[in-house]
Amino acid sequence: MRPESSRPRTGQVKTVVATAQRHRRSFGRVVGAVAVLSALVALFFGIGNLLFQVRSEPATGSVLALETLKGPDGQVQVPVRYSVKIRYTDVEGREHEFIDPRPSATPPAIGEDVPLLYKPEQPESARIRNYLVIYREAIFFGVGAVLAGIVAEELLRRQHRLPPPHHSE
């Protein structure tokens, strides 16, 4: 049993609870701002990728080579990821080669035909047509925005009351 002098007084408990509630709301506002920023970033990536898709022409390319990505120290990165070199023919019959800007952990095999999207005015902007990969940044930030929004709502809206202190006599 604790001595009487070390027990918190009712006024002290109320002050601690009020301080915790005040910080909880401040933290909730910060998390809410992160949710809004994440949603804006997701929207930015989503619209940019949608515009790329709408302005692009479809094509089929052939995988020429795979290159294992290495870190700054020259060692193979873990997990292993590959850049994919592809050759394709545009609608005017010209051949182009490019390296897909989005490295892959599961690349297509050398010689395999892959569907592509490319801008006719920028044939080097081609990408493998894999919508999950094309939209992965938008998906990532969108999910982050939803999760941060849920946490912010929890912090800002719900009042958690501490049970009254237990007095043992």
Coordinates of N, CA, C and O in Angstrom, one line a residue:
M1 N 0.8 -1.2 0.0 CA 0.0 0.0 0.0 C 0.9 1.2 0.0 O 1.9 1.3 0.7
R2 N 0.5 2.2 -0.8 CA 1.3 3.4 -0.9 C 1.0 4.4 0.2 O -0.1 4.5 0.6
P3 N 2.0 5.1 0.6 CA 1.7 6.1 1.6 C 0.8 7.2 1.1 O 0.8 7.5 -0.1
E4 N 0.0 7.8 1.9 CA -1.0 8.8 1.5 C -0.3 10.0 0.7 O -0.9 10.5 -0.2
S5 N 0.9 10.4 1.1 CA 1.5 11.5 0.4 C 1.9 11.3 -1.0 O 2.0 12.2 -1.8
S6 N 2.0 10.0 -1.4 CA 2.4 9.7 -2.8 C 1.3 9.5 -3.7 O 1.4 9.3 -4.9
R7 N 0.0 9.4 -3.2 CA -1.2 9.2 -4.0 C -1.4 10.6 -4.7 O -1.4 11.6 -4.1
P8 N -1.8 10.5 -6.0 CA -2.2 11.7 -6.7 C -3.5 12.2 -6.2 O -4.4 11.5 -5.9
R9 N -3.6 13.5 -6.1 CA -4.8 14.2 -5.7 C -5.8 14.3 -6.9 O -5.4 14.3 -8.0
T10 N -7.0 14.4 -6.6 CA -8.1 14.5 -7.6 C -7.7 15.6 -8.6 O -7.9 15.5 -9.8
G11 N -7.3 16.8 -8.1 CA -7.0 17.9 -9.0 C -5.8 17.6 -9.9 O -5.8 18.0 -11.0
Q12 N -4.8 16.9 -9.4 CA -3.7 16.5 -10.2 C -4.1 15.5 -11.3 O -3.7 15.6 -12.4
V13 N -5.0 14.6 -11.0 CA -5.5 13.6 -12.0 C -6.2 14.4 -13.1 O -6.0 14.1 -14.3
K14 N -7.1 15.3 -12.7 CA -7.8 16.1 -13.7 C -6.9 16.9 -14.6 O -7.1 17.0 -15.8
T15 N -5.8 17.4 -14.1 CA -4.8 18.2 -14.8 C -4.1 17.3 -15.8 O -3.9 17.6 -17.0
V16 N -3.7 16.1 -15.4 CA -3.0 15.1 -16.2 C -3.9 14.7 -17.4 O -3.5 14.6 -18.5
V17 N -5.2 14.4 -17.1 CA -6.2 14.0 -18.1 C -6.4 15.1 -19.1 O -6.4 14.9 -20.3
A18 N -6.5 16.3 -18.6 CA -6.8 17.5 -19.5 C -5.6 17.7 -20.4 O -5.7 18.0 -21.6
T19 N -4.4 17.6 -19.9 CA -3.1 17.7 -20.7 C -3.1 16.6 -21.7 O -2.7 16.9 -22.9
A20 N -3.4 15.4 -21.4 CA -3.3 14.3 -22.3 C -4.4 14.5 -23.4 O -4.1 14.3 -24.6
Q21 N -5.6 15.0 -23.1 CA -6.6 15.3 -24.1 C -6.1 16.4 -25.0 O -6.3 16.3 -26.2
R22 N -5.5 17.4 -24.5 CA -5.0 18.5 -25.3 C -4.0 18.0 -26.3 O -4.0 18.4 -27.5
H23 N -3.0 17.2 -25.9 CA -2.0 16.7 -26.8 C -2.6 15.7 -27.8 O -2.1 15.6 -28.9
R24 N -3.5 15.0 -27.3 CA -4.2 14.0 -28.2 C -4.8 14.8 -29.4 O -4.7 14.4 -30.5
R25 N -5.5 15.9 -29.1 CA -6.1 16.6 -30.2 C -5.1 17.3 -31.1 O -5.2 17.3 -32.3
S26 N -4.0 17.8 -30.5 CA -2.9 18.3 -31.4 C -2.3 17.3 -32.3 O -2.1 17.5 -33.5
F27 N -2.1 16.1 -31.7 CA -1.5 15.0 -32.5 C -2.5 14.6 -33.6 O -2.2 14.3 -34.7
G28 N -3.8 14.6 -33.2 CA -4.8 14.3 -34.2 C -4.9 15.3 -35.3 O -5.1 14.9 -36.5
R29 N -4.6 16.5 -35.1 CA -4.6 17.5 -36.1 C -3.4 17.3 -37.1 O -3.5 17.5 -38.3
V30 N -2.3 17.0 -36.5 CA -1.1 16.7 -37.3 C -1.3 15.5 -38.2 O -1.0 15.5 -39.4
V31 N -1.9 14.4 -37.6 CA -2.2 13.2 -38.4 C -3.2 13.5 -39.5 O -3.1 13.0 -40.6
G32 N -4.2 14.4 -39.1 CA -5.2 14.8 -40.1 C -4.5 15.5 -41.3 O -4.9 15.3 -42.5
A33 N -3.6 16.4 -41.0 CA -2.9 17.1 -42.0 C -2.1 16.2 -42.9 O -2.0 16.3 -44.1
V34 N -1.5 15.2 -42.3 CA -0.7 14.1 -43.1 C -1.7 13.4 -44.0 O -1.4 13.1 -45.1
A35 N -2.9 13.1 -43.5 CA -3.9 12.4 -44.3 C -4.3 13.2 -45.5 O -4.4 12.7 -46.6
V36 N -4.5 14.5 -45.3 CA -4.9 15.4 -46.4 C -3.7 15.5 -47.4 O -3.9 15.4 -48.6
L37 N -2.5 15.7 -46.9 CA -1.3 15.7 -47.9 C -1.2 14.4 -48.6 O -0.9 14.5 -49.8
S38 N -1.3 13.3 -48.0 CA -1.2 12.0 -48.6 C -2.3 11.9 -49.7 O -2.0 11.4 -50.8
A39 N -3.5 12.3 -49.4 CA -4.6 12.3 -50.4 C -4.3 13.1 -51.6 O -4.5 12.7 -52.8
L40 N -3.7 14.3 -51.4 CA -3.3 15.2 -52.5 C -2.2 14.6 -53.3 O -2.2 14.7 -54.6
V41 N -1.2 14.0 -52.7 CA -0.1 13.3 -53.4 C -0.7 12.1 -54.2 O -0.4 11.9 -55.4
A42 N -1.6 11.4 -53.6 CA -2.2 10.2 -54.4 C -3.0 10.8 -55.6 O -2.9 10.2 -56.7
L43 N -3.7 11.9 -55.4 CA -4.5 12.5 -56.5 C -3.5 12.9 -57.6 O -3.7 12.7 -58.8
F44 N -2.4 13.6 -57.2 CA -1.4 14.0 -58.1 C -0.8 12.9 -59.0 O -0.8 12.9 -60.2
F45 N -0.4 11.8 -58.3 CA 0.1 10.6 -59.0 C -1.0 10.0 -59.9 O -0.8 9.6 -61.0
G46 N -2.2 9.9 -59.3 CA -3.3 9.2 -60.1 C -3.6 10.0 -61.3 O -3.8 9.4 -62.4
I47 N -3.8 11.3 -61.2 CA -4.1 12.1 -62.4 C -2.9 12.1 -63.4 O -3.2 11.9 -64.6
G48 N -1.7 12.2 -63.0 CA -0.5 12.1 -63.9 C -0.5 10.8 -64.6 O -0.3 10.8 -65.8
N49 N -0.7 9.7 -63.9 CA -0.7 8.4 -64.6 C -1.9 8.2 -65.5 O -1.8 7.6 -66.6
L50 N -3.1 8.7 -65.1 CA -4.2 8.6 -66.0 C -4.0 9.4 -67.3 O -4.3 8.9 -68.3
L51 N -3.4 10.6 -67.1 CA -3.1 11.4 -68.3 C -2.1 10.7 -69.2 O -2.3 10.7 -70.5
F52 N -1.1 10.1 -68.6 CA -0.2 9.3 -69.4 C -0.9 8.2 -70.2 O -0.7 8.0 -71.4
Q53 N -1.8 7.5 -69.5 CA -2.5 6.4 -70.1 C -3.4 6.9 -71.2 O -3.4 6.3 -72.3
V54 N -4.1 8.0 -71.0 CA -5.0 8.5 -72.0 C -4.3 9.0 -73.3 O -4.8 8.8 -74.4
R55 N -3.1 9.6 -73.1 CA -2.4 10.2 -74.2 C -1.4 9.2 -74.8 O -0.7 9.6 -75.8
S56 N -1.4 8.0 -74.4 CA -0.5 7.0 -74.9 C -1.1 6.1 -76.0 O -2.3 6.0 -76.0
E57 N -0.2 5.5 -76.7 CA -0.6 4.5 -77.7 C -0.1 3.2 -77.2 O 0.9 3.0 -76.6
P58 N -0.9 2.2 -77.5 CA -0.5 0.8 -77.1 C 0.4 0.2 -78.1 O 0.4 0.6 -79.3
A59 N 1.3 -0.6 -77.6 CA 2.2 -1.3 -78.5 C 2.6 -2.6 -77.8 O 2.3 -2.8 -76.7
T60 N 3.3 -3.5 -78.6 CA 3.9 -4.7 -78.0 C 5.4 -4.7 -78.2 O 5.8 -4.4 -79.3
G61 N 6.1 -4.9 -77.2 CA 7.6 -4.9 -77.2 C 8.1 -6.2 -76.9 O 7.4 -7.1 -76.3
S62 N 9.4 -6.4 -77.2 CA 10.1 -7.6 -76.9 C 11.2 -7.3 -75.9 O 12.0 -6.4 -76.0
V63 N 11.3 -8.2 -74.8 CA 12.3 -8.0 -73.8 C 13.7 -8.4 -74.4 O 13.9 -9.5 -74.8
L64 N 14.6 -7.4 -74.4 CA 16.0 -7.6 -74.9 C 16.9 -8.1 -73.8 O 17.8 -8.9 -74.1
A65 N 16.8 -7.5 -72.6 CA 17.8 -7.8 -71.6 C 17.2 -7.4 -70.2 O 16.3 -6.6 -70.1
L66 N 17.8 -8.1 -69.2 CA 17.5 -7.8 -67.8 C 18.8 -7.4 -67.1 O 19.8 -8.0 -67.4
E67 N 18.7 -6.4 -66.3 CA 19.9 -6.0 -65.6 C 19.6 -5.9 -64.1 O 18.6 -5.3 -63.7
T68 N 20.4 -6.6 -63.3 CA 20.2 -6.6 -61.8 C 20.6 -5.3 -61.3 O 21.7 -4.8 -61.6
L69 N 19.8 -4.7 -60.5 CA 20.1 -3.4 -59.9 C 21.1 -3.5 -58.8 O 21.0 -4.4 -58.0
K70 N 22.0 -2.6 -58.8 CA 23.1 -2.6 -57.7 C 23.0 -1.3 -57.0 O 22.6 -0.3 -57.5
G71 N 23.4 -1.4 -55.7 CA 23.4 -0.3 -54.8 C 24.7 0.6 -55.1 O 25.5 0.3 -55.9
P72 N 24.8 1.7 -54.4 CA 26.0 2.6 -54.5 C 27.3 1.9 -54.3 O 28.3 2.3 -54.8
D73 N 27.3 0.9 -53.5 CA 28.5 0.1 -53.2 C 28.9 -0.9 -54.2 O 29.9 -1.6 -54.1
G74 N 28.0 -1.0 -55.3 CA 28.3 -2.0 -56.4 C 27.7 -3.4 -56.1 O 27.8 -4.3 -56.9
Q75 N 27.1 -3.6 -54.9 CA 26.6 -4.9 -54.5 C 25.1 -5.0 -55.0 O 24.4 -4.0 -55.1
V76 N 24.7 -6.2 -55.3 CA 23.3 -6.4 -55.7 C 22.4 -6.0 -54.6 O 22.6 -6.4 -53.4
Q77 N 21.3 -5.3 -54.9 CA 20.4 -4.9 -53.9 C 19.5 -6.0 -53.5 O 19.2 -6.9 -54.2
V78 N 19.2 -6.0 -52.2 CA 18.3 -7.0 -51.7 C 17.0 -6.3 -51.2 O 17.1 -5.4 -50.4
P79 N 15.8 -6.7 -51.6 CA 15.5 -7.8 -52.5 C 16.0 -7.4 -53.9 O 16.1 -6.3 -54.3
V80 N 16.2 -8.5 -54.7 CA 16.8 -8.4 -56.0 C 15.7 -7.8 -56.9 O 14.6 -8.2 -56.9
R81 N 16.1 -6.7 -57.7 CA 15.2 -6.1 -58.6 C 15.9 -5.9 -59.9 O 17.1 -5.8 -59.9
Y82 N 15.2 -5.9 -61.0 CA 15.7 -5.8 -62.3 C 15.2 -4.7 -63.1 O 14.0 -4.3 -63.0
S83 N 16.1 -4.1 -63.9 CA 15.6 -3.1 -64.9 C 15.4 -3.9 -66.2 O 16.2 -4.9 -66.5
V84 N 14.4 -3.6 -67.0 CA 14.1 -4.3 -68.2 C 14.3 -3.5 -69.4 O 13.7 -2.4 -69.5
K85 N 15.1 -4.0 -70.4 CA 15.3 -3.3 -71.6 C 14.4 -3.9 -72.7 O 14.4 -5.1 -72.8
I86 N 13.7 -3.0 -73.4 CA 12.6 -3.5 -74.3 C 12.8 -2.8 -75.6 O 13.1 -1.6 -75.7
R87 N 12.5 -3.5 -76.7 CA 12.4 -2.9 -78.1 C 11.0 -3.1 -78.6 O 10.4 -4.1 -78.4
Y88 N 10.5 -1.9 -79.2 CA 9.2 -2.0 -79.7 C 9.1 -1.1 -81.0 O 10.0 -0.4 -81.3
T89 N 8.1 -1.3 -81.8 CA 7.9 -0.6 -83.0 C 6.6 0.3 -82.8 O 5.6 -0.2 -82.4
D90 N 6.8 1.6 -83.1 CA 5.7 2.5 -82.9 C 4.7 2.4 -84.1 O 4.9 1.7 -85.0
V91 N 3.6 3.3 -84.1 CA 2.6 3.2 -85.1 C 3.1 3.6 -86.5 O 2.5 3.2 -87.5
E92 N 4.2 4.3 -86.5 CA 4.8 4.8 -87.8 C 5.8 3.8 -88.3 O 6.5 4.0 -89.3
G93 N 6.1 2.7 -87.6 CA 7.0 1.6 -88.1 C 8.4 1.8 -87.6 O 9.3 1.1 -88.0
R94 N 8.7 2.8 -86.8 CA 10.1 3.0 -86.3 C 10.3 2.2 -85.0 O 9.4 2.1 -84.2
E95 N 11.5 1.6 -84.9 CA 11.9 0.9 -83.8 C 12.5 1.8 -82.7 O 13.2 2.7 -83.0
H96 N 12.2 1.4 -81.5 CA 12.7 2.2 -80.3 C 13.1 1.2 -79.2 O 12.5 0.1 -79.1
E97 N 14.1 1.5 -78.5 CA 14.5 0.7 -77.3 C 14.4 1.6 -76.1 O 14.7 2.8 -76.2
F98 N 14.1 1.1 -75.0 CA 14.0 1.8 -73.7 C 14.2 0.9 -72.6 O 14.0 -0.3 -72.7
I99 N 14.6 1.5 -71.5 CA 14.6 0.7 -70.2 C 13.4 1.2 -69.4 O 13.3 2.4 -69.1
D100 N 12.6 0.2 -69.0 CA 11.4 0.6 -68.2 C 11.8 1.3 -66.9 O 12.7 0.8 -66.2
P101 N 11.2 2.5 -66.7 CA 11.6 3.3 -65.5 C 11.3 2.7 -64.1 O 11.7 3.2 -63.1
R102 N 10.5 1.6 -64.1 CA 10.0 1.0 -62.9 C 10.6 -0.3 -62.7 O 10.1 -1.3 -63.3
P103 N 11.7 -0.5 -61.9 CA 12.3 -1.8 -61.7 C 11.3 -2.8 -61.2 O 10.3 -2.5 -60.6
S104 N 11.6 -4.1 -61.5 CA 10.7 -5.1 -61.2 C 11.4 -6.3 -60.4 O 12.5 -6.6 -60.7
A105 N 10.7 -6.8 -59.5 CA 11.2 -8.0 -58.8 C 10.9 -9.3 -59.5 O 11.5 -10.3 -59.3
T106 N 9.8 -9.2 -60.4 CA 9.4 -10.3 -61.2 C 9.3 -9.9 -62.6 O 8.3 -9.7 -63.2
P107 N 10.5 -9.8 -63.3 CA 10.5 -9.3 -64.7 C 10.1 -10.3 -65.6 O 10.1 -11.5 -65.4
P108 N 9.6 -9.9 -66.8 CA 9.3 -10.8 -67.9 C 10.6 -11.5 -68.4 O 11.7 -10.9 -68.2
A109 N 10.5 -12.6 -69.0 CA 11.7 -13.3 -69.5 C 12.3 -12.7 -70.8 O 11.5 -12.0 -71.5
I110 N 13.6 -12.8 -71.0 CA 14.2 -12.3 -72.2 C 13.5 -13.0 -73.4 O 13.3 -14.2 -73.4
G111 N 13.1 -12.1 -74.4 CA 12.5 -12.6 -75.6 C 10.9 -12.6 -75.5 O 10.2 -12.8 -76.5
E112 N 10.4 -12.4 -74.3 CA 9.0 -12.4 -74.1 C 8.4 -11.1 -74.6 O 9.0 -10.0 -74.5
D113 N 7.2 -11.2 -75.2 CA 6.5 -10.0 -75.7 C 5.7 -9.5 -74.5 O 5.0 -10.2 -73.8
V114 N 5.7 -8.1 -74.4 CA 5.0 -7.5 -73.3 C 4.2 -6.3 -73.9 O 4.6 -5.6 -74.8
P115 N 3.0 -6.1 -73.3 CA 2.2 -4.9 -73.7 C 2.8 -3.6 -73.2 O 3.3 -3.6 -72.0
L116 N 2.8 -2.6 -74.0 CA 3.4 -1.3 -73.6 C 2.4 -0.1 -73.8 O 1.4 -0.3 -74.5
L117 N 2.7 1.0 -73.2 CA 2.1 2.3 -73.5 C 3.2 3.2 -73.8 O 4.2 3.2 -73.0
Y118 N 3.1 4.1 -74.8 CA 4.1 5.1 -75.0 C 3.4 6.4 -75.6 O 2.3 6.3 -76.2
K119 N 4.0 7.5 -75.4 CA 3.5 8.7 -76.0 C 4.2 8.9 -77.3 O 5.4 8.8 -77.4
P120 N 3.4 9.1 -78.4 CA 4.0 9.2 -79.7 C 5.0 10.3 -79.9 O 6.0 10.1 -80.5
E121 N 4.8 11.4 -79.2 CA 5.8 12.5 -79.2 C 7.0 12.3 -78.3 O 8.0 13.0 -78.5
Q122 N 7.0 11.3 -77.5 CA 8.1 10.9 -76.6 C 8.2 9.4 -76.5 O 7.9 8.8 -75.5
P123 N 8.7 8.8 -77.6 CA 8.8 7.3 -77.6 C 9.6 6.7 -76.5 O 9.4 5.6 -76.1
E124 N 10.6 7.5 -75.9 CA 11.4 7.0 -74.8 C 10.6 7.0 -73.5 O 11.1 6.4 -72.5
S125 N 9.4 7.5 -73.5 CA 8.6 7.5 -72.3 C 7.8 6.2 -72.1 O 6.9 6.2 -71.2
A126 N 8.1 5.2 -72.9 CA 7.3 4.0 -72.8 C 7.4 3.3 -71.5 O 8.4 3.5 -70.8
R127 N 6.3 2.6 -71.1 CA 6.2 1.8 -69.9 C 5.5 0.5 -70.2 O 4.7 0.4 -71.1
I128 N 5.9 -0.5 -69.5 CA 5.2 -1.8 -69.5 C 3.8 -1.5 -69.0 O 3.6 -0.8 -68.0
R129 N 2.8 -2.0 -69.8 CA 1.4 -1.8 -69.4 C 1.0 -2.8 -68.3 O 0.4 -3.8 -68.6
N130 N 1.2 -2.4 -67.1 CA 0.8 -3.2 -65.9 C 0.2 -2.1 -65.0 O 0.9 -1.3 -64.4
Y131 N -1.1 -2.1 -64.9 CA -1.8 -1.0 -64.2 C -1.5 -0.9 -62.8 O -1.4 0.1 -62.2
L132 N -1.3 -2.1 -62.1 CA -1.0 -2.1 -60.7 C 0.4 -1.4 -60.5 O 0.6 -0.6 -59.5
V133 N 1.3 -1.6 -61.4 CA 2.6 -1.0 -61.3 C 2.6 0.5 -61.7 O 3.1 1.4 -61.0
I134 N 1.8 0.8 -62.7 CA 1.7 2.2 -63.2 C 1.1 3.1 -62.0 O 1.5 4.2 -61.8
Y135 N 0.1 2.5 -61.4 CA -0.6 3.3 -60.3 C -0.2 3.0 -58.9 O -0.8 3.4 -58.0
R136 N 1.0 2.4 -58.7 CA 1.4 2.0 -57.4 C 1.6 3.1 -56.4 O 1.3 3.1 -55.3
E137 N 2.1 4.2 -56.9 CA 2.3 5.4 -56.0 C 1.0 6.0 -55.6 O 0.8 6.3 -54.4
A138 N 0.1 6.1 -56.5 CA -1.3 6.6 -56.2 C -1.9 5.7 -55.2 O -2.6 6.1 -54.2
I139 N -1.8 4.4 -55.4 CA -2.4 3.4 -54.5 C -1.8 3.5 -53.1 O -2.5 3.6 -52.1
F140 N -0.5 3.6 -53.0 CA 0.3 3.7 -51.8 C -0.1 4.9 -51.0 O -0.5 4.8 -49.8
F141 N -0.1 6.1 -51.6 CA -0.5 7.3 -50.9 C -2.0 7.3 -50.6 O -2.4 7.9 -49.6
G142 N -2.8 6.7 -51.4 CA -4.2 6.7 -51.1 C -4.5 5.8 -49.9 O -5.3 6.3 -49.1
V143 N -3.9 4.7 -49.8 CA -4.1 3.8 -48.7 C -3.6 4.5 -47.4 O -4.2 4.5 -46.3
G144 N -2.4 5.2 -47.6 CA -1.9 5.9 -46.4 C -2.8 7.0 -46.0 O -2.9 7.3 -44.8
A145 N -3.4 7.7 -46.9 CA -4.4 8.8 -46.6 C -5.6 8.3 -45.8 O -6.0 8.8 -44.8
V146 N -6.1 7.1 -46.3 CA -7.2 6.5 -45.6 C -6.9 6.1 -44.1 O -7.6 6.4 -43.2
L147 N -5.7 5.4 -44.0 CA -5.3 5.0 -42.7 C -5.0 6.2 -41.7 O -5.4 6.2 -40.6
A148 N -4.3 7.2 -42.2 CA -4.1 8.4 -41.4 C -5.4 9.1 -41.1 O -5.5 9.6 -40.0
G149 N -6.3 9.1 -42.0 CA -7.6 9.7 -41.7 C -8.4 9.0 -40.6 O -9.0 9.6 -39.8
I150 N -8.3 7.7 -40.6 CA -8.9 6.9 -39.6 C -8.3 7.2 -38.2 O -9.0 7.4 -37.2
V151 N -7.0 7.2 -38.2 CA -6.3 7.5 -36.9 C -6.6 8.9 -36.5 O -6.9 9.2 -35.3
A152 N -6.6 9.9 -37.4 CA -7.0 11.3 -37.0 C -8.4 11.4 -36.5 O -8.6 12.1 -35.5
E153 N -9.3 10.7 -37.1 CA -10.7 10.7 -36.6 C -10.7 10.1 -35.2 O -11.4 10.6 -34.3
E154 N -10.0 9.0 -35.0 CA -10.0 8.4 -33.6 C -9.4 9.4 -32.6 O -10.0 9.5 -31.5
L155 N -8.4 10.1 -33.0 CA -7.8 11.0 -32.0 C -8.6 12.3 -31.8 O -8.6 12.8 -30.7
L156 N -9.3 12.8 -32.8 CA -10.0 14.0 -32.7 C -11.5 13.9 -32.2 O -12.0 14.8 -31.5
R157 N -12.1 12.8 -32.6 CA -13.6 12.8 -32.4 C -14.0 12.0 -31.1 O -14.9 12.4 -30.5
R158 N -13.3 11.0 -30.8 CA -13.7 10.2 -29.6 C -13.1 10.7 -28.3 O -12.0 11.0 -28.2
Q159 N -14.0 10.7 -27.3 CA -13.6 11.1 -26.0 C -13.4 9.8 -25.2 O -14.3 9.1 -25.0
H160 N -12.2 9.6 -24.8 CA -11.9 8.5 -23.9 C -11.8 9.0 -22.5 O -11.0 9.8 -22.2
R161 N -12.7 8.5 -21.7 CA -12.7 8.8 -20.3 C -11.9 7.8 -19.5 O -12.1 6.6 -19.7
L162 N -11.1 8.3 -18.6 CA -10.4 7.4 -17.7 C -11.3 7.0 -16.6 O -12.2 7.9 -16.1
P163 N -11.3 5.8 -16.1 CA -12.1 5.4 -15.0 C -11.7 6.2 -13.7 O -10.6 6.6 -13.6
P164 N -12.7 6.5 -12.8 CA -12.3 7.2 -11.6 C -11.3 6.4 -10.8 O -11.2 5.2 -10.9
P165 N -10.4 7.2 -10.1 CA -9.4 6.5 -9.4 C -10.0 5.5 -8.3 O -11.0 5.8 -7.7
H166 N -9.4 4.4 -8.2 CA -9.8 3.4 -7.2 C -9.3 3.8 -5.8 O -8.1 3.9 -5.7
H167 N -10.1 3.9 -4.9 CA -9.7 4.2 -3.5 C -9.8 3.0 -2.7 O -10.9 2.4 -2.5
S168 N -8.7 2.5 -2.2 CA -8.8 1.3 -1.3 C -8.5 1.8 0.1 O -7.6 2.6 0.4
E169 N -9.4 1.4 1.0 CA -9.3 1.9 2.3 C -8.7 0.9 3.2 O -8.8 -0.3 3.1

